[in-house]
Coordinates of C-alpha atoms in Angstrom, one line a residue:
Chain A
D12 CA -11.3 5.3 -16.6
A13 CA -7.7 4.2 -16.6
G14 CA -7.4 4.4 -12.9
V15 CA -4.3 5.7 -11.3
T16 CA -1.4 6.2 -13.7
Q17 CA 2.2 6.7 -13.0
S18 CA 5.2 7.7 -15.2
P19 CA 7.8 6.6 -16.0
T20 CA 7.6 2.9 -15.5
H21 CA 11.3 2.4 -14.9
L22 CA 14.1 4.9 -14.1
I23 CA 17.8 4.5 -13.6
K24 CA 19.8 7.2 -11.9
T25 CA 23.2 7.6 -10.3
R26 CA 24.0 8.7 -6.8
G27 CA 23.6 12.4 -6.2
Q28 CA 21.2 13.0 -9.0
Q29 CA 17.6 14.2 -8.7
V30 CA 14.5 12.5 -9.9
T31 CA 10.9 13.4 -10.5
L32 CA 8.1 10.9 -10.6
R33 CA 4.6 11.6 -11.8
C34 CA 1.1 10.4 -10.8
S35 CA -2.4 11.0 -12.2
P36 CA -5.2 10.1 -9.8
K37 CA -8.3 8.1 -10.5
S38 CA -11.1 10.2 -12.0
G39 CA -13.0 12.0 -9.2
H40 CA -10.3 11.6 -6.6
D41 CA -8.7 14.6 -5.0
T42 CA -6.0 13.1 -2.7
V43 CA -2.7 11.6 -3.6
S44 CA -0.5 9.6 -1.3
W45 CA 3.0 8.4 -2.1
Y46 CA 4.6 5.2 -0.8
Q47 CA 8.1 3.6 -1.1
Q48 CA 8.2 -0.1 -1.4
A49 CA 11.7 -1.6 -1.0
L50 CA 12.3 -5.2 -2.1
G51 CA 10.6 -7.7 0.2
Q52 CA 8.9 -5.0 2.2
G53 CA 5.4 -3.6 2.4
P54 CA 4.7 -0.1 1.1
Q55 CA 5.9 2.7 3.4
F56 CA 4.1 6.0 3.6
I57 CA 6.0 9.0 2.3
F58 CA 3.4 11.9 2.3
Q59 CA -0.1 12.8 1.2
Y60 CA -1.3 15.8 -0.8
Y61 CA -4.7 17.3 -0.6
E62 CA -5.8 20.7 -2.0
E63 CA -2.3 21.2 -3.3
E64 CA -0.7 21.0 0.1
E65 CA 1.2 18.4 2.0
R66 CA -1.2 17.2 4.6
Q67 CA 0.7 14.4 6.3
R68 CA 4.2 13.1 6.1
G69 CA 5.9 9.9 7.1
N70 CA 9.4 9.4 8.4
F71 CA 11.3 10.5 5.3
P72 CA 14.0 13.1 5.0
D73 CA 13.5 16.5 3.4
R74 CA 15.2 15.2 0.2
F75 CA 11.8 13.8 -0.6
S76 CA 9.4 16.5 -1.6
G77 CA 6.2 16.7 -3.6
H78 CA 3.7 18.8 -5.3
Q79 CA 0.1 18.6 -6.3
F80 CA -1.4 20.5 -9.2
P81 CA -4.9 22.0 -9.6
N82 CA -6.0 19.0 -11.7
Y83 CA -5.0 16.8 -8.6
S84 CA -2.1 15.2 -10.4
S85 CA 1.1 15.0 -8.3
E86 CA 4.9 14.8 -8.5
L87 CA 7.4 13.2 -6.2
N88 CA 10.9 14.7 -6.2
V89 CA 13.9 13.1 -4.6
N90 CA 17.2 15.0 -4.4
A91 CA 20.7 13.8 -3.8
L92 CA 19.8 10.2 -4.6
L93 CA 21.3 7.5 -2.4
L94 CA 21.7 3.8 -3.2
G95 CA 19.1 3.1 -0.6
D96 CA 16.5 5.1 -2.5
S97 CA 16.3 2.2 -5.0
A98 CA 12.7 1.0 -4.7
L99 CA 9.3 0.8 -6.2
Y100 CA 7.4 4.1 -5.7
L101 CA 3.7 3.8 -5.5
C102 CA 1.1 6.5 -5.9
A103 CA -2.4 6.0 -4.5
S104 CA -5.4 8.2 -4.9
S105 CA -8.5 8.6 -2.7
L106 CA -11.4 10.9 -2.1
D107 CA -10.8 13.4 0.7
G108 CA -7.9 11.3 2.1
G109 CA -10.1 8.3 2.8
Y110 CA -8.5 4.9 3.6
T111 CA -10.0 3.3 0.4
Q112 CA -7.0 4.0 -1.7
Y113 CA -6.5 3.0 -5.4
F114 CA -2.9 2.3 -6.3
G115 CA -1.0 2.9 -9.5
P116 CA 1.4 0.4 -11.0
G117 CA 4.4 2.1 -9.6
T118 CA 7.7 3.5 -10.8
R119 CA 10.8 1.3 -10.4
L120 CA 13.7 3.5 -9.4
T121 CA 17.2 2.1 -9.5
V122 CA 20.1 4.2 -8.2
L123 CA 23.6 3.1 -9.2
Chain B
A26 CA 4.4 3.2 17.9
Q27 CA 2.1 1.9 15.2
R28 CA 3.1 -1.4 13.7
V29 CA 1.7 -4.2 11.6
T30 CA 3.2 -7.7 11.8
Q31 CA 2.7 -10.5 9.3
P32 CA 4.7 -13.4 10.7
E33 CA 4.6 -15.6 7.6
K34 CA 6.6 -14.6 4.5
L35 CA 5.2 -17.6 2.6
L36 CA 2.2 -19.7 3.1
S37 CA 1.7 -22.8 0.8
V38 CA -1.6 -24.8 0.8
F39 CA -3.3 -27.2 -1.5
K40 CA -6.4 -26.3 -3.4
G41 CA -9.5 -26.8 -1.3
A42 CA -7.7 -26.5 2.0
P43 CA -8.5 -23.8 4.5
V44 CA -6.2 -20.8 4.6
E45 CA -5.4 -18.3 7.3
L46 CA -3.1 -15.4 6.8
K47 CA -2.1 -13.9 10.1
C48 CA -1.9 -10.2 10.9
N49 CA -1.2 -8.5 14.3
Y50 CA -1.1 -4.8 14.9
S51 CA 0.1 -2.4 17.5
Y52 CA -1.9 0.9 17.9
S53 CA -3.1 2.8 20.9
G54 CA -6.1 4.4 19.2
S55 CA -9.1 2.9 17.5
P56 CA -7.8 1.0 14.5
E57 CA -9.0 0.6 11.0
L58 CA -7.7 -2.5 9.4
F59 CA -7.4 -3.5 5.8
W60 CA -6.3 -6.4 3.6
Y61 CA -4.7 -5.5 0.3
V62 CA -3.8 -8.1 -2.4
Q63 CA -1.5 -8.0 -5.3
Y64 CA -1.9 -10.7 -8.0
S65 CA 1.0 -11.4 -10.3
R66 CA 1.7 -8.5 -12.6
Q67 CA -1.2 -6.5 -11.3
R68 CA -1.3 -3.5 -9.0
L69 CA -2.0 -3.5 -5.3
Q70 CA -5.8 -3.5 -4.7
L71 CA -8.1 -3.4 -1.6
L72 CA -9.5 -6.8 -0.7
L73 CA -11.5 -5.9 2.3
R74 CA -11.8 -3.6 5.3
H75 CA -12.9 -4.5 8.8
I76 CA -15.7 -2.0 9.1
S77 CA -17.5 -3.3 6.1
R78 CA -17.6 -6.8 7.6
E79 CA -18.1 -8.3 4.1
S80 CA -16.8 -11.3 2.4
I81 CA -14.8 -10.7 -0.8
K82 CA -13.9 -13.7 -3.0
G83 CA -14.7 -15.9 -0.1
F84 CA -12.3 -14.2 2.2
T85 CA -13.3 -12.8 5.6
A86 CA -11.4 -11.1 8.4
D87 CA -12.4 -10.4 11.9
L88 CA -10.9 -7.7 14.0
N89 CA -10.0 -9.0 17.5
K90 CA -9.1 -6.0 19.6
G91 CA -8.2 -8.2 22.6
E92 CA -5.6 -10.1 20.6
T93 CA -4.8 -7.1 18.4
S94 CA -5.2 -9.3 15.4
F95 CA -7.0 -9.2 12.0
H96 CA -6.4 -12.6 10.4
L97 CA -7.6 -13.2 6.9
K98 CA -9.4 -16.5 6.3
K99 CA -10.9 -18.6 3.5
P100 CA -12.4 -22.0 4.0
F101 CA -11.5 -23.5 0.7
A102 CA -8.5 -22.0 -1.2
Q103 CA -8.5 -21.7 -5.0
E104 CA -5.5 -21.6 -7.3
E105 CA -6.5 -18.1 -8.3
D106 CA -6.0 -16.9 -4.7
S107 CA -2.2 -17.2 -5.2
A108 CA -0.9 -13.7 -4.6
M109 CA 0.9 -11.4 -2.2
Y110 CA -1.3 -10.3 0.7
Y111 CA -0.7 -7.2 2.8
C112 CA -2.3 -6.3 6.0
A113 CA -2.6 -2.5 6.6
L114 CA -3.5 -0.3 9.5
G115 CA -5.1 3.1 9.0
Y116 CA -4.2 5.8 11.4
G117 CA -4.1 9.6 11.4
G118 CA -7.8 10.1 11.9
S119 CA -9.7 10.6 8.6
Q120 CA -6.6 11.4 6.6
G121 CA -6.0 8.0 5.2
N122 CA -2.4 7.1 6.1
L123 CA -1.7 3.4 6.0
I124 CA 1.0 1.3 7.6
F125 CA 1.6 -1.9 5.8
G126 CA 3.0 -5.2 7.0
K127 CA 5.7 -6.9 5.0
G128 CA 3.3 -9.2 3.3
T129 CA 2.6 -12.9 3.0
K130 CA 2.9 -14.7 -0.3
L131 CA 0.1 -17.3 -0.6
S132 CA 0.8 -20.1 -3.0
V133 CA -2.2 -22.5 -3.7
K134 CA -1.0 -25.7 -5.2
P135 CA -3.3 -27.9 -7.5

């Protein structure tokens, strides 16, 4: 089991563009949570997907949206990118939204 | 509002010395507290959670509701303990949302 996987590893975009990040959960897990980790900060909760629906959301604008597919994999979309969106985006999977979350390696997004 | 505070950005100790990484939280409900660790070039991983009351890699943490603290302790630090440590608070009932502190970098010198 490869655990949680994320793609791409790195991404460079310019302001105003849109980006899609992908996550495959650990085998057997049905819940995916997304976090943003700015430099020098701890991860900050964006939203959680369960049964293909957004179940909870953190304090992030509507520019951040997501999707979960029937195979439990998930996408994070960010529209109208701002310089402040530059961060490491982490995906974590769990079973039925439990607190024991397994994290992926992250996608490093740089907005120029 | 929910909040997790880790007052030390960096903690440096010598091998064999005791180590304590501090964590304080603010939460009006019944908290679930966790410690996550990130070793160099590895992904974030769960170290321990307060409800399991177990010792992992020699680390323990006790939830003190009176002081709203969940400090991580180890009596004898090892060089391989050098890593970034994050304290996290679980809230939102059973739906697994975590609030993380800013983290403490532990450096264990030989």
